[in-house]
Short mmCIF file of C-alpha atoms in Angstrom, two decimals:
data_model
loop_
_atom_site.label_atom_id
_atom_site.label_comp_id
_atom_site.label_asym_id
_atom_site.label_seq_id
_atom_site.Cartn_x
_atom_site.Cartn_y
_atom_site.Cartn_z
CA UNK A 1 -30.28 -57.02 66.99
CA UNK A 2 -29.89 -60.29 68.89
CA UNK A 3 -27.04 -60.92 71.22
CA UNK A 4 -25.60 -63.54 68.86
CA UNK A 5 -25.52 -61.07 65.96
CA UNK A 6 -23.83 -58.42 68.06
CA UNK A 7 -21.14 -60.89 69.04
CA UNK A 8 -20.67 -61.88 65.40
CA UNK A 9 -20.18 -58.25 64.33
CA UNK A 10 -17.73 -57.69 67.14
CA UNK A 11 -15.81 -60.83 66.19
CA UNK A 12 -15.71 -59.79 62.55
CA UNK A 13 -14.46 -56.32 63.47
CA UNK A 14 -11.81 -57.82 65.71
CA UNK A 15 -10.66 -60.11 62.90
CA UNK A 16 -10.35 -57.17 60.52
CA UNK A 17 -8.36 -55.18 63.06
CA UNK A 18 -6.14 -58.18 63.73
CA UNK A 19 -5.57 -58.71 60.02
CA UNK A 20 -4.73 -55.06 59.56
CA UNK A 21 -2.21 -55.32 62.36
CA UNK A 22 -0.52 -58.28 60.69
CA UNK A 23 -0.44 -56.82 57.16
CA UNK A 24 0.60 -53.27 57.99
CA UNK A 25 4.26 -54.07 58.78
CA UNK A 26 4.60 -55.96 55.47
CA UNK A 27 3.23 -53.01 53.51
CA UNK A 28 5.39 -50.56 55.44
CA UNK A 29 8.54 -52.62 54.72
CA UNK A 30 7.89 -52.92 50.96
CA UNK A 31 10.83 -51.80 48.75
CA UNK A 32 9.94 -48.23 47.71
CA UNK A 33 12.23 -48.51 44.66
CA UNK A 34 11.00 -51.90 43.48
CA UNK A 35 8.14 -50.49 41.39
CA UNK A 36 10.47 -48.07 39.60
CA UNK A 37 13.13 -50.69 38.96
CA UNK A 38 10.48 -53.02 37.60
CA UNK A 39 9.17 -50.33 35.28
CA UNK A 40 12.64 -49.60 33.92
CA UNK A 41 13.42 -53.29 33.42
CA UNK A 42 10.04 -53.84 31.77
CA UNK A 43 10.65 -50.99 29.32
CA UNK A 44 14.13 -52.30 28.61
CA UNK A 45 12.74 -55.75 27.82
CA UNK A 46 10.68 -54.20 25.02
CA UNK A 47 13.87 -52.93 23.32
CA UNK A 48 16.43 -54.85 21.28
CA UNK A 49 19.08 -54.34 23.96
CA UNK A 50 20.27 -56.71 26.65
CA UNK A 51 19.13 -56.39 30.29
CA UNK A 52 20.40 -53.53 32.40
CA UNK A 53 22.66 -54.04 35.41
CA UNK A 54 21.62 -52.37 38.62
CA UNK A 55 24.22 -50.01 40.12
CA UNK A 56 24.21 -49.03 43.76
CA UNK A 57 26.41 -46.06 42.90
CA UNK A 58 23.90 -44.75 40.36
CA UNK A 59 21.10 -45.38 42.85
CA UNK A 60 22.88 -43.22 45.39
CA UNK A 61 23.18 -40.42 42.82
CA UNK A 62 19.48 -40.74 41.90
CA UNK A 63 18.44 -40.71 45.56
CA UNK A 64 20.43 -37.56 46.23
CA UNK A 65 18.77 -35.96 43.20
CA UNK A 66 15.18 -36.68 44.27
CA UNK A 67 15.83 -35.61 47.87
CA UNK A 68 17.17 -32.31 46.61
CA UNK A 69 14.16 -31.90 44.28
CA UNK A 70 11.71 -32.76 47.07
CA UNK A 71 13.31 -30.25 49.41
CA UNK A 72 12.70 -27.50 46.86
CA UNK A 73 9.48 -29.02 45.47
CA UNK A 74 10.91 -28.74 41.97
CA UNK A 75 12.09 -31.21 39.36
CA UNK A 76 14.11 -28.51 37.65
CA UNK A 77 17.14 -29.44 39.68
CA UNK A 78 20.27 -30.25 37.65
CA UNK A 79 21.67 -33.72 38.09
CA UNK A 80 25.20 -33.97 39.42
CA UNK A 81 27.40 -36.98 39.96
CA UNK A 82 30.20 -36.63 42.46
CA UNK A 83 33.47 -37.47 40.78
CA UNK A 84 34.51 -41.11 41.17
CA UNK A 85 31.07 -42.12 42.51
CA UNK A 86 30.52 -44.19 39.38
CA UNK A 87 33.42 -45.62 37.38
CA UNK A 88 31.89 -44.81 34.03
CA UNK A 89 29.98 -42.28 31.99
CA UNK A 90 26.40 -41.14 32.72
CA UNK A 91 24.46 -41.37 29.45
CA UNK A 92 20.88 -40.52 30.45
CA UNK A 93 19.09 -38.93 33.43
CA UNK A 94 15.43 -38.19 34.10
CA UNK A 95 13.38 -36.95 37.05
CA UNK A 96 9.60 -36.70 37.43
CA UNK A 97 7.04 -36.06 40.15
CA UNK A 98 3.41 -36.83 40.74
CA UNK A 99 0.82 -38.56 42.88
CA UNK A 100 0.50 -41.42 43.37
CA UNK A 101 4.02 -42.80 42.93
CA UNK A 102 2.86 -44.99 40.05
CA UNK A 103 1.76 -41.91 38.11
CA UNK A 104 5.17 -40.29 38.67
CA UNK A 105 6.83 -43.53 37.55
CA UNK A 106 4.80 -43.68 34.34
CA UNK A 107 5.80 -40.10 33.57
CA UNK A 108 9.40 -40.96 34.29
CA UNK A 109 9.45 -43.96 31.93
CA UNK A 110 7.76 -41.99 29.16
CA UNK A 111 10.38 -39.27 29.43
CA UNK A 112 13.40 -41.58 29.42
CA UNK A 113 12.27 -44.14 26.84
CA UNK A 114 15.02 -43.14 24.41
CA UNK A 115 17.66 -43.67 27.08
CA UNK A 116 16.25 -47.07 28.03
CA UNK A 117 16.42 -48.08 24.35
CA UNK A 118 20.06 -47.00 24.17
CA UNK A 119 22.07 -50.23 24.03
CA UNK A 120 25.15 -48.28 25.03
CA UNK A 121 23.61 -47.79 28.49
CA UNK A 122 24.20 -50.95 30.50
CA UNK A 123 23.87 -49.79 34.15
CA UNK A 124 21.07 -47.97 35.95
CA UNK A 125 19.96 -46.78 39.33
CA UNK A 126 16.68 -45.25 40.54
CA UNK A 127 15.63 -42.95 43.35
CA UNK A 128 12.33 -42.05 45.05
CA UNK A 129 11.36 -39.58 47.75
CA UNK A 130 7.79 -39.10 49.05
CA UNK A 131 6.45 -35.85 50.55
CA UNK A 132 3.34 -36.93 52.48
CA UNK A 133 2.59 -33.35 53.44
CA UNK A 134 1.85 -32.33 49.87
CA UNK A 135 1.12 -35.86 48.67
CA UNK A 136 3.78 -35.90 45.96
CA UNK A 137 6.43 -38.45 44.96
CA UNK A 138 9.69 -37.57 43.25
CA UNK A 139 11.25 -40.34 41.14
CA UNK A 140 14.42 -40.45 39.06
CA UNK A 141 16.51 -42.80 36.94
CA UNK A 142 20.16 -42.55 35.94
CA UNK A 143 21.59 -44.71 33.14
CA UNK A 144 25.31 -45.14 32.58
CA UNK A 145 27.99 -47.19 30.88
CA UNK A 146 31.25 -48.29 32.51
CA UNK A 147 34.38 -47.08 30.85
CA UNK A 148 35.97 -49.71 28.64
CA UNK A 149 38.85 -51.60 30.17
CA UNK A 150 42.02 -50.57 28.40
CA UNK A 151 44.23 -53.58 27.92
CA UNK A 152 47.77 -52.39 27.52
CA UNK A 153 49.64 -54.07 24.73
CA UNK A 154 52.48 -56.26 25.98
CA UNK A 155 55.85 -54.58 25.98
CA UNK A 156 58.40 -56.01 23.59
CA UNK A 157 61.22 -58.03 25.13
CA UNK A 158 64.62 -56.50 25.70
CA UNK A 159 67.24 -57.60 23.21
CA UNK A 160 70.45 -58.80 24.84
CA UNK A 161 73.97 -58.28 23.60
CA UNK A 162 75.39 -61.31 21.74
CA UNK A 163 77.15 -63.60 24.15
CA UNK A 164 75.00 -62.57 27.14
CA UNK A 165 74.36 -65.41 29.62
CA UNK A 166 70.70 -64.25 29.59
CA UNK A 167 70.28 -65.42 26.00
CA UNK A 168 68.98 -63.47 23.03
CA UNK A 169 66.35 -61.50 25.01
CA UNK A 170 64.67 -61.04 28.40
CA UNK A 171 61.13 -59.87 29.31
CA UNK A 172 60.44 -56.14 29.31
CA UNK A 173 61.63 -54.46 32.47
CA UNK A 174 64.39 -56.97 33.13
CA UNK A 175 68.08 -56.41 32.53
CA UNK A 176 70.33 -58.62 30.44
CA UNK A 177 73.40 -60.00 32.13
CA UNK A 178 76.51 -58.43 30.64
CA UNK A 179 78.42 -60.38 28.04
CA UNK A 180 81.81 -61.69 29.21
CA UNK A 181 84.87 -59.61 28.31
CA UNK A 182 87.10 -60.52 25.41
CA UNK A 183 90.52 -61.81 26.54
CA UNK A 184 93.57 -60.30 24.89
CA UNK A 185 95.93 -63.25 24.84
CA UNK A 186 98.44 -62.14 22.23
CA UNK A 187 101.89 -61.75 23.67
CA UNK A 188 102.77 -58.16 24.28
CA UNK A 189 99.16 -56.93 24.54
CA UNK A 190 98.93 -53.84 26.80
CA UNK A 191 95.68 -55.11 28.37
CA UNK A 192 94.45 -58.53 29.49
CA UNK A 193 90.86 -58.08 28.27
CA UNK A 194 88.37 -55.63 26.75
CA UNK A 195 84.55 -55.37 27.05
CA UNK A 196 82.51 -57.68 24.83
CA UNK A 197 82.19 -56.34 21.30
CA UNK A 198 85.42 -54.36 21.45
CA UNK A 199 88.69 -55.30 19.80
CA UNK A 200 91.90 -55.74 21.70
CA UNK A 201 94.21 -52.82 21.05
CA UNK A 202 97.09 -53.28 18.72
CA UNK A 203 100.29 -54.38 20.37
CA UNK A 204 102.57 -51.36 20.46
CA UNK A 205 105.67 -51.70 18.35
CA UNK A 206 108.84 -52.42 20.29
CA UNK A 207 111.55 -50.10 19.06
CA UNK A 208 114.90 -48.86 20.38
CA UNK A 209 115.28 -52.16 22.22
CA UNK A 210 118.84 -52.98 21.02
CA UNK A 211 122.12 -51.93 22.56
CA UNK A 212 125.54 -53.02 21.23
CA UNK A 213 129.18 -52.33 22.05
CA UNK A 214 132.67 -53.66 21.47
CA UNK A 215 134.67 -55.03 24.35
CA UNK A 216 138.31 -54.20 25.07
CA UNK A 217 140.31 -55.37 22.01
CA UNK A 218 142.86 -58.12 22.59
CA UNK A 219 145.95 -59.11 20.64
CA UNK A 220 144.13 -61.68 18.53
CA UNK A 221 140.37 -60.94 18.91
CA UNK A 222 137.69 -58.49 19.96
CA UNK A 223 134.19 -59.17 21.35
CA UNK A 224 130.99 -57.51 20.14
CA UNK A 225 128.02 -57.82 22.55
CA UNK A 226 124.39 -57.21 21.54
CA UNK A 227 121.65 -56.81 24.19
CA UNK A 228 117.97 -57.28 23.29
CA UNK A 229 115.53 -55.71 25.82
CA UNK A 230 112.44 -56.51 23.71
CA UNK A 231 110.02 -59.36 24.38
CA UNK A 232 110.63 -60.56 20.83
CA UNK A 233 113.57 -62.57 19.55
CA UNK A 234 115.87 -60.43 17.43
CA UNK A 235 117.60 -61.24 14.17
CA UNK A 236 120.37 -58.68 13.62
CA UNK A 237 122.40 -57.84 10.52
CA UNK A 238 125.95 -56.80 11.36
CA UNK A 239 127.83 -54.75 8.73
CA UNK A 240 131.36 -53.44 9.27
CA UNK A 241 133.32 -51.35 6.80
CA UNK A 242 136.80 -49.81 6.85
CA UNK A 243 139.01 -47.59 4.67
CA UNK A 244 142.17 -49.24 5.80
CA UNK A 245 144.98 -49.39 3.23
CA UNK A 246 146.25 -52.56 4.82
CA UNK A 247 145.56 -55.35 2.31
CA UNK A 248 145.10 -57.83 5.14
CA UNK A 249 142.10 -55.92 6.53
CA UNK A 250 138.77 -56.82 4.89
CA UNK A 251 136.93 -53.85 3.51
CA UNK A 252 133.50 -55.21 4.55
CA UNK A 253 132.45 -57.76 7.10
CA UNK A 254 128.86 -59.07 7.60
CA UNK A 255 127.36 -61.33 10.19
CA UNK A 256 123.90 -62.44 11.32
CA UNK A 257 123.54 -62.26 15.06
CA UNK A 258 120.49 -63.79 16.75
CA UNK A 259 119.57 -62.57 20.23
CA UNK A 260 116.74 -64.06 22.25
CA UNK A 261 114.19 -61.79 23.93
CA UNK A 262 115.59 -60.17 27.02
CA UNK A 263 119.04 -61.72 26.46
CA UNK A 264 122.51 -60.73 25.28
CA UNK A 265 124.72 -62.40 22.69
CA UNK A 266 128.46 -61.95 22.21
CA UNK A 267 130.24 -62.48 18.89
CA UNK A 268 134.01 -62.77 18.79
CA UNK A 269 135.92 -61.38 15.79
CA UNK A 270 139.45 -62.74 15.23
CA UNK A 271 142.22 -60.49 13.93
CA UNK A 272 145.20 -58.41 14.92
CA UNK A 273 145.78 -54.77 15.74
CA UNK A 274 146.29 -52.80 12.53
CA UNK A 275 145.22 -49.39 13.78
CA UNK A 276 142.33 -49.59 11.37
CA UNK A 277 138.95 -47.96 12.09
CA UNK A 278 135.92 -50.16 11.66
CA UNK A 279 132.53 -48.46 11.19
CA UNK A 280 129.71 -50.79 12.28
CA UNK A 281 125.95 -50.68 11.64
CA UNK A 282 123.76 -53.19 13.43
CA UNK A 283 120.11 -53.49 12.29
CA UNK A 284 117.79 -55.78 14.29
CA UNK A 285 114.29 -56.95 13.42
CA UNK A 286 111.66 -59.28 14.87
CA UNK A 287 112.85 -62.80 14.11
CA UNK A 288 109.23 -64.02 13.79
CA UNK A 289 108.36 -61.39 11.22
CA UNK A 290 105.17 -60.34 13.06
CA UNK A 291 106.44 -56.85 13.84
CA UNK A 292 107.33 -54.86 10.80
CA UNK A 293 109.11 -52.10 12.68
CA UNK A 294 112.80 -52.59 13.52
CA UNK A 295 113.62 -53.52 17.07
CA UNK A 296 116.56 -51.18 16.91
CA UNK A 297 119.58 -49.89 15.02
CA UNK A 298 123.00 -49.28 16.50
CA UNK A 299 125.89 -47.41 14.84
CA UNK A 300 129.33 -47.61 16.43
CA UNK A 301 133.01 -47.75 15.54
CA UNK A 302 136.20 -49.40 16.70
CA UNK A 303 139.84 -48.56 16.05
CA UNK A 304 142.02 -51.65 16.42
#
């Protein structure tokens, strides 16, 4: 071999070594899950379903599964998903092993084809663990579906009491402003107002509100005073009777005596002492006629 050829061989060998040094990091940094994801997506594309979404949460569950299987060198390990790891339901799981990784992946896809064709599965994650001591790869896929979002029906509005300043209704959860009270403006009402929707209580009847008495008789007249303690004007019927045998004494005398509310009225009767006894009945009623009950009745007598 000439010196030139030896140098050429050495140069070629150096180039190969250099190229190997450049390419090795790229190969070492290749995504170990990329081949499995691609196989799952490729199988999904052959179905009538839409593309799958990749889930990091399902990947984590698949990775934990294959690491557990590799540690025991068995694919008969049950899959488990830690509660709340994935906000949905796991629909399909599959694990396989083999060498090389591509062979394990083909076995995996063949075993989970039905799950990949399930249009109800919309998320997936894959896992892979390689045991270089026994030259075996463990691969897994987990397919799931997120739980449907429950949209709560809107709550009906709150109906307000008629007359409320808030109007006819307010949104659910809010409180209607109370309706204003009802004023009780009728004279004599025991209360000024009542809650909205209630009726003002009836005005209590004013009874036993009349007092009456004769004054000291004189030689030619006698006074009769009526006192009205009610808040209503009184119209009183005065009736006097006597059994006197004196022909000058009237057997029956009537008068109408009006007495304003809270006032007194005096009526003067003219006459002379005859030693006659006069029996008097005074009956008073509401002058306006609103109150049906009598304001009072007084019975008295006078000997004059």
